[in-house]
Coordinates of C-alpha atoms in Angstrom, one line a residue:
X1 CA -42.6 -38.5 -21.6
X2 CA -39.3 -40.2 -20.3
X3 CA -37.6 -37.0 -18.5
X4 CA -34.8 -38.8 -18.0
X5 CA -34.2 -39.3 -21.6
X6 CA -35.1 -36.3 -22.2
X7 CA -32.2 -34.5 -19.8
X8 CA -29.7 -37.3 -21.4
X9 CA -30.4 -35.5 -24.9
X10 CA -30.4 -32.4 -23.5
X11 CA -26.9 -32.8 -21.8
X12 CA -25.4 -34.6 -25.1
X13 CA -26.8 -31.5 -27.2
X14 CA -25.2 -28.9 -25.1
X15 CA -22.1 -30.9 -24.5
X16 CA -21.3 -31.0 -28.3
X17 CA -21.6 -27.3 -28.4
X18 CA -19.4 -26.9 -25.9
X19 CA -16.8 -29.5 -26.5
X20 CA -14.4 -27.2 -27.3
X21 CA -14.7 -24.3 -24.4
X22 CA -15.2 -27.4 -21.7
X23 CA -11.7 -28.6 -23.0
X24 CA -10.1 -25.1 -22.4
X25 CA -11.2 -25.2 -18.9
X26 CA -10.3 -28.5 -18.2
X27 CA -6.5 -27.3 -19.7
X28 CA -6.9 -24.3 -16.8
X29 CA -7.9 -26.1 -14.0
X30 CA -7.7 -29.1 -11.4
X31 CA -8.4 -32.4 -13.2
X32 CA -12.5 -33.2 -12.8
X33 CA -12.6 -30.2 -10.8
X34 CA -15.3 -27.8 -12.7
X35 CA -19.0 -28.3 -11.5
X36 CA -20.7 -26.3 -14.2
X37 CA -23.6 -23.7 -13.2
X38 CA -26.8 -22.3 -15.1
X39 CA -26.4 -24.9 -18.0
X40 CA -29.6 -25.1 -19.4
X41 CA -29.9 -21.7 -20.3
X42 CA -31.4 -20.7 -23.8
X43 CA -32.6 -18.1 -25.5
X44 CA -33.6 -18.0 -29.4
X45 CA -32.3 -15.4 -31.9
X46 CA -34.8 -14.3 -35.2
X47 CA -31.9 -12.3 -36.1
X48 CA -29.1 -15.8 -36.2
X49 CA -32.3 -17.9 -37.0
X50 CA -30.9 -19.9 -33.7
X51 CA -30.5 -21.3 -29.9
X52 CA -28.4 -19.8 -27.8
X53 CA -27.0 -23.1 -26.9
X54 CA -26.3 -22.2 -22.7
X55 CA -26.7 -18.4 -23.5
X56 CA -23.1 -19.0 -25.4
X57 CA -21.4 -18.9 -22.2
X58 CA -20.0 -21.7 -19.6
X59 CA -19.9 -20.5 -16.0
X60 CA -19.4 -22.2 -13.0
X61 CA -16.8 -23.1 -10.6
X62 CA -13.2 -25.4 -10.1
X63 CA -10.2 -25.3 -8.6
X64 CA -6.5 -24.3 -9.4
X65 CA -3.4 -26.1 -6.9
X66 CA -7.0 -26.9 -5.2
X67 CA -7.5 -23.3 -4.5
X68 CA -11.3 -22.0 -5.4
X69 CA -12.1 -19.7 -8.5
X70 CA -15.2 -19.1 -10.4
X71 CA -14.9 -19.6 -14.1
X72 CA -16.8 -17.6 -16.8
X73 CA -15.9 -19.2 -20.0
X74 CA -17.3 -17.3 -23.6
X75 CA -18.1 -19.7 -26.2
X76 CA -17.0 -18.9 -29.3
X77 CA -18.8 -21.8 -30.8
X78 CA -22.1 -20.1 -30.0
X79 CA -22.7 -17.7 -32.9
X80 CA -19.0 -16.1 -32.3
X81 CA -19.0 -15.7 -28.9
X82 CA -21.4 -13.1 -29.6
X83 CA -22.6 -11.1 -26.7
X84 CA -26.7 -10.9 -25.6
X85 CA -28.4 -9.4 -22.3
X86 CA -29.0 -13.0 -21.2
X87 CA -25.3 -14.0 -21.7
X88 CA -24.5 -10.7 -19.5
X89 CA -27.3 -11.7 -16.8
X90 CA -25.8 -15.3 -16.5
X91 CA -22.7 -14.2 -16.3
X92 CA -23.6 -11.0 -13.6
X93 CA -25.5 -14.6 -11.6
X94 CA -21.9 -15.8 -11.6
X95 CA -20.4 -13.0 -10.0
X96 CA -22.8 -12.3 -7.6
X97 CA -21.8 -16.1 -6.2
X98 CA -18.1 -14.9 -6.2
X99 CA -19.1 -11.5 -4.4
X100 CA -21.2 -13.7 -1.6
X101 CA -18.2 -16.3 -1.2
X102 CA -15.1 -13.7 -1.5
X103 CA -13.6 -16.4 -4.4
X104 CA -11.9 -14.5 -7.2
X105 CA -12.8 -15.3 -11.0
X106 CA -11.3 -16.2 -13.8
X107 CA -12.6 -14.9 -17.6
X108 CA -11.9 -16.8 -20.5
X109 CA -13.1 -14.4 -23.5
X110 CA -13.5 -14.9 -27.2
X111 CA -16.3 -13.0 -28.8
X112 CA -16.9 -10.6 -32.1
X113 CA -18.9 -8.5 -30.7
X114 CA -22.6 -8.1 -29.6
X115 CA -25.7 -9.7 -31.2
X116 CA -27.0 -7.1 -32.9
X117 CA -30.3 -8.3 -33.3
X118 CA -30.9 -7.6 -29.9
X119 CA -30.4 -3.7 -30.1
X120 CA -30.5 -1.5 -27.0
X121 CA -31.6 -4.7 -25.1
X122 CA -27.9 -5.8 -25.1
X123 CA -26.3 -2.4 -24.1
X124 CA -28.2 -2.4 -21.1
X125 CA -27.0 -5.7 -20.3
X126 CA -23.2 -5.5 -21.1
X127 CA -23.3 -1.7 -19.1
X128 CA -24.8 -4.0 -15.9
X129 CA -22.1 -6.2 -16.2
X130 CA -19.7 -3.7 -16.1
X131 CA -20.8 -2.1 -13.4
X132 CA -20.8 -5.5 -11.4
X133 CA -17.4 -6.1 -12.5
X134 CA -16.4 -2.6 -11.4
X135 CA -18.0 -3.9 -7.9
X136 CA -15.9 -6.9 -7.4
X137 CA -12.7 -5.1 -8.0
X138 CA -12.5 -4.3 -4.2
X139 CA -13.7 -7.5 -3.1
X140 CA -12.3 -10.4 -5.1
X141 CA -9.0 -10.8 -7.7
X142 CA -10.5 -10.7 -11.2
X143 CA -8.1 -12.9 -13.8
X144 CA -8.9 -12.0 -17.7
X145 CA -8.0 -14.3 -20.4
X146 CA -8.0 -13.5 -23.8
X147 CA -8.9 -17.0 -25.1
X148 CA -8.7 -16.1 -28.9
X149 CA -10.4 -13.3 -30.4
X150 CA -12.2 -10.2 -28.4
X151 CA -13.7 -7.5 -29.9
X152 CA -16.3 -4.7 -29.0
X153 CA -17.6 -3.6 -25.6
X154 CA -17.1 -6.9 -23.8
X155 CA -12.9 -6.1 -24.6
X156 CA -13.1 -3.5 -21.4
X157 CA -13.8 -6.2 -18.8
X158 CA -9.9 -5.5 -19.7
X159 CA -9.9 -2.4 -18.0
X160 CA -11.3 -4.0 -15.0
X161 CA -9.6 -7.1 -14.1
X162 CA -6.3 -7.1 -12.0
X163 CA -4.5 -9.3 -14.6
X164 CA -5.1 -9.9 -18.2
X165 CA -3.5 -12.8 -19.6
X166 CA -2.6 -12.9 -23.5
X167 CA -1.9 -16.3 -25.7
X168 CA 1.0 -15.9 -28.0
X169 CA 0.0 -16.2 -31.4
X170 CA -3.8 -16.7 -30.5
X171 CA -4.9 -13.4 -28.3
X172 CA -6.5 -10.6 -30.1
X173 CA -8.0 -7.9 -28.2
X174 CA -9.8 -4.5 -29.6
X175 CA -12.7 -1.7 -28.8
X176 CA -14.0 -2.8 -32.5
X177 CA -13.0 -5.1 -35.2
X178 CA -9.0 -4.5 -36.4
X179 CA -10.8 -4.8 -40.3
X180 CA -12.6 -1.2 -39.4
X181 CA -10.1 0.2 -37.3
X182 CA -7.6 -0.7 -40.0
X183 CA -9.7 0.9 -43.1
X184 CA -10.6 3.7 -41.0
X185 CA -6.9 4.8 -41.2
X186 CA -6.2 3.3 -44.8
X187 CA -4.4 0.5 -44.1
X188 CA -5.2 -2.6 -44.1
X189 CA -3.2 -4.5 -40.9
X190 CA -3.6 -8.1 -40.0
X191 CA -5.3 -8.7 -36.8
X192 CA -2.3 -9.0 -34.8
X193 CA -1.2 -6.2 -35.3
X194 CA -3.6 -3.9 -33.8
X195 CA -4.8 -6.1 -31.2
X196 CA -1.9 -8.7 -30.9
X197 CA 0.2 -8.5 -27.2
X198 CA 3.1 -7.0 -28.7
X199 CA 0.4 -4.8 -31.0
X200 CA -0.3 -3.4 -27.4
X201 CA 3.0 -2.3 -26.2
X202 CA 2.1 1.3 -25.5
X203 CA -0.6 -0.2 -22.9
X204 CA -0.7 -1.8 -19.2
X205 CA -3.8 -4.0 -20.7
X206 CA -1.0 -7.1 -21.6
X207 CA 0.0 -7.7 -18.1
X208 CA 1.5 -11.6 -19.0
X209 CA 2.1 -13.2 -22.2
X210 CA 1.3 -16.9 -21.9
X211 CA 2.2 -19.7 -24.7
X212 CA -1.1 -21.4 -23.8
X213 CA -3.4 -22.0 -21.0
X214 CA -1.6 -24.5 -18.9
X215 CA 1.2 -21.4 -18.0
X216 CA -1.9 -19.5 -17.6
X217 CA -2.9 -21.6 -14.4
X218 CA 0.9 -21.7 -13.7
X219 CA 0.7 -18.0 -13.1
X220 CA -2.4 -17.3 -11.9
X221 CA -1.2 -19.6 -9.2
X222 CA 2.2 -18.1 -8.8
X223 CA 0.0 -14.4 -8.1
X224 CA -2.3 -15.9 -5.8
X225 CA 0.5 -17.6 -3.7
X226 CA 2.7 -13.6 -4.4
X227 CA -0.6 -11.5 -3.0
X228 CA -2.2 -13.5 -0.5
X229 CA 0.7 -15.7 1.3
X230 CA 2.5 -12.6 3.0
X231 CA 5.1 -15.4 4.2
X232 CA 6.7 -18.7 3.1
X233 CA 10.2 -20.4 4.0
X234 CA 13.3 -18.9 2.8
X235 CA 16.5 -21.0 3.3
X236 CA 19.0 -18.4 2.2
X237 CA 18.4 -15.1 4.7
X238 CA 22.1 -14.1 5.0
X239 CA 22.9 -14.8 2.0
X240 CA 25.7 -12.0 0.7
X241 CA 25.5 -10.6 -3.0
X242 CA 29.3 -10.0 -4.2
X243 CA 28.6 -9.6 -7.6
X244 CA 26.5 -6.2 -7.2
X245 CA 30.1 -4.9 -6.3
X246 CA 31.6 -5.5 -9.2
X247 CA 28.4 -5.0 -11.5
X248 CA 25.6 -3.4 -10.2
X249 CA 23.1 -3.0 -13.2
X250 CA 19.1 -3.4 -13.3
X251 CA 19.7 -7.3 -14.2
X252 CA 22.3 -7.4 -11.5
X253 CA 19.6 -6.3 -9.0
X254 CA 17.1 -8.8 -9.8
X255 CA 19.3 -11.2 -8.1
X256 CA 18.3 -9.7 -4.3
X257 CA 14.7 -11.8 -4.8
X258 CA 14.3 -15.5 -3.5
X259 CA 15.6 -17.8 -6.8
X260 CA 12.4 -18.2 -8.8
X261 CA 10.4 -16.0 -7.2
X262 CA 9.9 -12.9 -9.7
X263 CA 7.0 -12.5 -11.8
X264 CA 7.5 -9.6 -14.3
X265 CA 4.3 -7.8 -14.8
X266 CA 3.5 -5.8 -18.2
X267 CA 6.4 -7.0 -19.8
X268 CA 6.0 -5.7 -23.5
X269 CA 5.5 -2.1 -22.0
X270 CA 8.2 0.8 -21.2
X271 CA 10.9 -2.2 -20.6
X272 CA 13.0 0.9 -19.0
X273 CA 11.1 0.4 -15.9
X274 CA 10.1 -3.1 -14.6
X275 CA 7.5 -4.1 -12.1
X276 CA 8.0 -7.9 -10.4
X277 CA 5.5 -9.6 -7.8
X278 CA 8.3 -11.6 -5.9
X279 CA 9.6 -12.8 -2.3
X280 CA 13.0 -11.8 -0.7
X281 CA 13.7 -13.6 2.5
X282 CA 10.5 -15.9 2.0
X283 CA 8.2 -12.0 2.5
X284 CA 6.2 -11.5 -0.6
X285 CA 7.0 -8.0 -2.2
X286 CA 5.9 -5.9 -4.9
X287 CA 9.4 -4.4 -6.8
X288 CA 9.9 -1.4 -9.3
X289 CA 13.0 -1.5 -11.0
X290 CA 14.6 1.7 -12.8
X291 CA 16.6 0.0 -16.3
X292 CA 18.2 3.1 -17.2
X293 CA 21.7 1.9 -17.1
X294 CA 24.4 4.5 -16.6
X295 CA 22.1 8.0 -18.2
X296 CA 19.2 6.4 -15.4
X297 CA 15.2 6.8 -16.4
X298 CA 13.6 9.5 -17.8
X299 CA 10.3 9.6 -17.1
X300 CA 7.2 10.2 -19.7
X301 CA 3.7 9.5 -20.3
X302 CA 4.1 5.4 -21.3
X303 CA 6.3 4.5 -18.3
X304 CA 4.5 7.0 -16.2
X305 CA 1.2 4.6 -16.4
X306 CA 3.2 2.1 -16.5
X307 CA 3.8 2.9 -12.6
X308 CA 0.8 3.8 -11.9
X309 CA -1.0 0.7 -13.0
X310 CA 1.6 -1.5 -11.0
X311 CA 1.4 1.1 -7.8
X312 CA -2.6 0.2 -8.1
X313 CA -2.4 -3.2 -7.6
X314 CA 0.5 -3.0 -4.8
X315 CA -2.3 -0.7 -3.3
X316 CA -5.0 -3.0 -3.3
X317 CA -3.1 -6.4 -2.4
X318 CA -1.5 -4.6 0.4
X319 CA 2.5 -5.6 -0.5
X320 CA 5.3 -4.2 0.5
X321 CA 6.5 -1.8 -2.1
X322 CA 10.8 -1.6 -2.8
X323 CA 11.9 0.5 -5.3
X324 CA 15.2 0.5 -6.9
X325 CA 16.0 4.3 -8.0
X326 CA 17.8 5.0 -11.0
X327 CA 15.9 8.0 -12.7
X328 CA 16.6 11.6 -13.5
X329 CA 12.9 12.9 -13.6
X330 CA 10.6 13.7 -16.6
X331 CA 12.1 14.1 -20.1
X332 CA 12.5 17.1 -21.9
X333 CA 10.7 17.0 -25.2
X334 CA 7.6 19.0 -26.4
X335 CA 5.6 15.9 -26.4
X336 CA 6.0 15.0 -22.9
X337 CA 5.4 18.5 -22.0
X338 CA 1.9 18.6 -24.1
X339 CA 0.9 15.5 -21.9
X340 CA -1.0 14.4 -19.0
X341 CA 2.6 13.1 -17.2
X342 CA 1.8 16.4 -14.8
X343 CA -1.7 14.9 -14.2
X344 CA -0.5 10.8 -14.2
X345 CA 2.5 11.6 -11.6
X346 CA -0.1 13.6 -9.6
X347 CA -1.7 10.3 -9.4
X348 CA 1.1 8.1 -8.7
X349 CA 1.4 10.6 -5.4
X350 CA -2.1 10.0 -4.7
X351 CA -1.9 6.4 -4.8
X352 CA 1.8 6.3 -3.1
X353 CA 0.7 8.3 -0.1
X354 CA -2.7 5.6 0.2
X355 CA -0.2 2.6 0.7
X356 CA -0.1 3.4 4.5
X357 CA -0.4 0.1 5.3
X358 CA 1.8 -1.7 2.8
X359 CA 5.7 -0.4 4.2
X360 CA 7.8 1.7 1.1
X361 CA 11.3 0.8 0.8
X362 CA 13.7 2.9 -1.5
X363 CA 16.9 1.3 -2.5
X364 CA 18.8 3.9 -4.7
X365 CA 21.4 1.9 -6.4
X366 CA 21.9 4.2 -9.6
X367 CA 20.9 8.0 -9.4
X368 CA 17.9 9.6 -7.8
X369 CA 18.3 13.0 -9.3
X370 CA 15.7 15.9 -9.0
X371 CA 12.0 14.7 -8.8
X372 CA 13.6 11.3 -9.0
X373 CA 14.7 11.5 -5.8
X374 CA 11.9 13.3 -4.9
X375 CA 9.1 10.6 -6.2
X376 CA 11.0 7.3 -5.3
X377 CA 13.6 8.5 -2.4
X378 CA 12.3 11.2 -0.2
X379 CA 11.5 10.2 3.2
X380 CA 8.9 13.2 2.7
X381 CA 6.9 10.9 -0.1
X382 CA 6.2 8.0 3.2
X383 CA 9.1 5.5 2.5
X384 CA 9.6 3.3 5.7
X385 CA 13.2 2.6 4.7
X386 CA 15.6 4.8 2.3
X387 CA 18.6 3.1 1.3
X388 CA 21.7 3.9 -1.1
X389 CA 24.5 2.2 -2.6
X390 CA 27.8 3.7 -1.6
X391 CA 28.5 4.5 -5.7
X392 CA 24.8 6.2 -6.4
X393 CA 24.5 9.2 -7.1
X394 CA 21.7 12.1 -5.2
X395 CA 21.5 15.6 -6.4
X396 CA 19.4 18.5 -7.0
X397 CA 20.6 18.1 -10.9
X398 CA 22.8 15.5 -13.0
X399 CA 26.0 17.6 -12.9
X400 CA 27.0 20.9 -13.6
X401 CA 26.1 20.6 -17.7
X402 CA 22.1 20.0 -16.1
X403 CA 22.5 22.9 -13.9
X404 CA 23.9 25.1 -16.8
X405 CA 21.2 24.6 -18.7
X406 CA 18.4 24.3 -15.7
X407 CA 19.6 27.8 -14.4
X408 CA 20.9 29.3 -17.8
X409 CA 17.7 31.6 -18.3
X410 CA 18.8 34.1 -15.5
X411 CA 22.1 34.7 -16.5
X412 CA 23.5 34.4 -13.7
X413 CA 24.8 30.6 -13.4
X414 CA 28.6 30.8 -12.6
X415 CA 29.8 27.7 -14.5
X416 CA 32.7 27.2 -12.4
X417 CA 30.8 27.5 -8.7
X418 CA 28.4 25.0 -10.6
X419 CA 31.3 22.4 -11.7
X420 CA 32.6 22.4 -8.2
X421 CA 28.9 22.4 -6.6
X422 CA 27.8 19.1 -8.7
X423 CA 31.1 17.5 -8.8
X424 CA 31.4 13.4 -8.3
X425 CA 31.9 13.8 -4.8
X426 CA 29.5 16.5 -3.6
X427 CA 26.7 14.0 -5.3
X428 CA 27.3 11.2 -2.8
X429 CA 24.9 10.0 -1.2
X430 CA 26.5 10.4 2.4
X431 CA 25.1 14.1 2.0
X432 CA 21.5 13.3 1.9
X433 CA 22.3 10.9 4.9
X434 CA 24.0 13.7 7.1
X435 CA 20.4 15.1 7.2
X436 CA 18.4 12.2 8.0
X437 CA 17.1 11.7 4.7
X438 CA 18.7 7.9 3.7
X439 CA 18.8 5.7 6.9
X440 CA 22.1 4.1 5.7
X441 CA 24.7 4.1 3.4
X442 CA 25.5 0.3 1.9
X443 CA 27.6 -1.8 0.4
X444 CA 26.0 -3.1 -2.6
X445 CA 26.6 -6.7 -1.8
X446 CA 24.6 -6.3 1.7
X447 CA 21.3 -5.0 0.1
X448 CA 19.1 -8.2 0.6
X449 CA 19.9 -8.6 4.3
X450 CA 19.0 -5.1 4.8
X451 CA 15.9 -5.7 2.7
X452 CA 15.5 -9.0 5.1
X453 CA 15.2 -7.1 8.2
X454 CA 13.3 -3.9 7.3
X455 CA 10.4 -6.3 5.4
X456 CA 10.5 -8.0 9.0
X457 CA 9.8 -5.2 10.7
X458 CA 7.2 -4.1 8.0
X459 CA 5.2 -7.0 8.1
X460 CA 5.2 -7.5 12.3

């Protein structure tokens, strides 16, 4: 027997399977850059009456801007990208080489589900890959793309990874197929719009939208660069911000970041409050930004994870964290109250108060009223820095009208004391700095060299 021939065959048979996977990872990474790993791995399937051409999965490594990452790549040409214990052991082999090497992986998904034939067998595996996922998340950055169609138990690898990636008009993603979720409610939905990005919207699980895989590798590059280069050069330091006074709005404040810097995180979700990876002054940053324009944010349970799910990944890359304050507190309505927003900003404590090592910075440039001031200003909560603009706006309430109706159950508010007590001028901010509370008072126009100097100090 000519081995030789024989591997020739074998390698042309499992190329033409995977033809079309092998050119989706050649479109992620580094030109001839993927050295493949486990490929001549087979199992049959009585139920498919078929081989498991490379267990339906493509794993190995490559590089991206010649930086290292181990690829896991489902095959969707391999009876649907369907889902086996040996795909989940090859896969787990993979991971464990990422784990050894500290290199963080990339998954490019498309599946329908679990081969069924396999039973239990399959559960098993799929519940060890989970828990080797769940392993890495400390160790290594885990990168998810939804590379067409994901559906079952494989879709909470979602859960998991630090950044899920969606294709626009290609990504669907969804605990079971959208055809039984859709008849189970009596309606009968196309796929996109149960599992579609903007289908999502009530979720941190779309954290970038991508047109195709190309931007894909354009922002996983631009995140690796944002959460492991603490520092590059910055040619503008003292540069002043005029505009901000003369219009000093959420888009207005985007401008203190490095010019092409920001990277907008869960985009499609609770747009009232932004999250951005960015740089100002060349120092990589992690930035929340309150869009509440001149009412300010009220806080429920969608923005509410929102934060938390951004103040978990500031958390574990170790960034500075700025945040720009313009929020009231938690919104009054029945439905916010019969939530878990007690529970979530409970958490969002718990994971502030753990960022000991990244440096806080509070920038109120709109109001920080109540527990907005007390979550996102109060040198109590651990921020390093506490700055406000000279036109925000602290208090206990948002004038005397909030107070009426805050304190109206005693019958004792006296509606005049209150006008005067939460009148324009008795909300400026100088008040809160006569006690120590904001370390300075600032021009809007100044706020990136103070930002400048305190990241400086921060990151000595």
């Amino acid at each position: 027997m000519d081995k030789i021939k024989l591997l020739k065959e074998r390698k042309e048979r499992l190329l033409a399977v995977g033809k079309g996977i092998r050119a989706e990872i050649d479109a992620l990474v580094d030109k001839s850059s993927f050295v493949e790993l486990s490929a001549f791995s087979f199992s049959e399937s009585e139920f498919y009456d078929g081989t498991a051409e490379g267990e339906g999965v493509v794993c190995g490594f490559a590089t991206i801007d010649d930086s290292p990452f181990y690829i896991v790549a489902q095959n969707a040409a391999v009876l649907s990208g369907g889902v086996s214990k040996a795909n989940c052991e090859k896969i787990i082999k993979c991971l464990e080489q990422a784990e050894k090497s500290s290199t963080s992986v990339i998954y490019l998904l498309s599946s329908q589900g679990v081969r069924i034939g396999e039973g239990v067998n399959v559960l098993e595996g799929i519940a060890s890959l989970f828990v080797k996922a769940t392993q890495l998340k400390d160790v290594v950055t885990q990168y998810l793309i939804v590379n067409g169609e994901v559906y079952g138990q494989v879709a909470l690898l979602a859960s998991i990874c630090d950044f899920n990636f969606f294709i626009d008009k290609k990504s669907v993603l969804s605990y079971a197929s959208p055809l039984v979720i859709t008849a189970a409610g009596g309606q009968n939905l196309p796929k996109e719009k149960v599992g579609g990005a903007s289908a999502l919207n009530k979720t941190e699980l779309v954290t970038f939208t991508v047109k195709d895989l190309a931007e894909a590798a354009s922002k996983i590059k631009a995140v690796k660069s944002l959460t492991e280069e603490a520092l590059t050069d910055c040619e503008e330091l003292n540069a002043s911000l005029p505009s901000l006074n003369k219009k000093c709005d959420a888009k207005a404040v985007l401008s203190v970041f490095d010019k092409g810097s920001a990277l907008e995180l869960f985009e499609g979700a609770s747009p009232e409050i932004k999250c951005y990876l960015a740089r100002v002054g060349g120092i990589s940053v992690a930035a929340t930004v309150f869009d509440g324009g001149a009412e300010g944010v009220k806080l429920c349970g969608e923005n509410v994870n929102k934060l938390n799910a951004f103040a978990y990944l500031v958390w574990k890359f170790n960034i500075p964290y700025v945040t720009f304050v313009n929020t009231l507190g938690i919104e009054e309505k029945p439905e916010v109250a019969n939530s878990n927003i007690i529970l979530d900003l409970g958490n969002y404590i718990d994971i502030l108060n753990g960022m000991e090592g990244c440096g806080k910075i509070s920038v109120v440039y709109g109001k920080a009223i109540g527990l907005g001031y007390t979550l996102f200003a109060a040198k109590s909560m651990g921020y390093d820095y506490s700055y406000a603009f000279a036109n925000a706006k602290i208090a206990l309430f948002d004038g005397a009208q909030g107070a009426e109706i805050e304190l109206a159950t005693d019958g004792k508010a006296n509606k005049a004391k209150l006008a005067e007590k939460y009148a324009d001028e008795n909300s400026d901010p100088v008040n809160a700095a006569k006690n120590g509370y904001i370390d300075n008072i600032i021009e809007p126009a100044f706020v990136r060299q103070y930002l400048i100097a305190s990241l400086q100090m921060l990151i000595k």
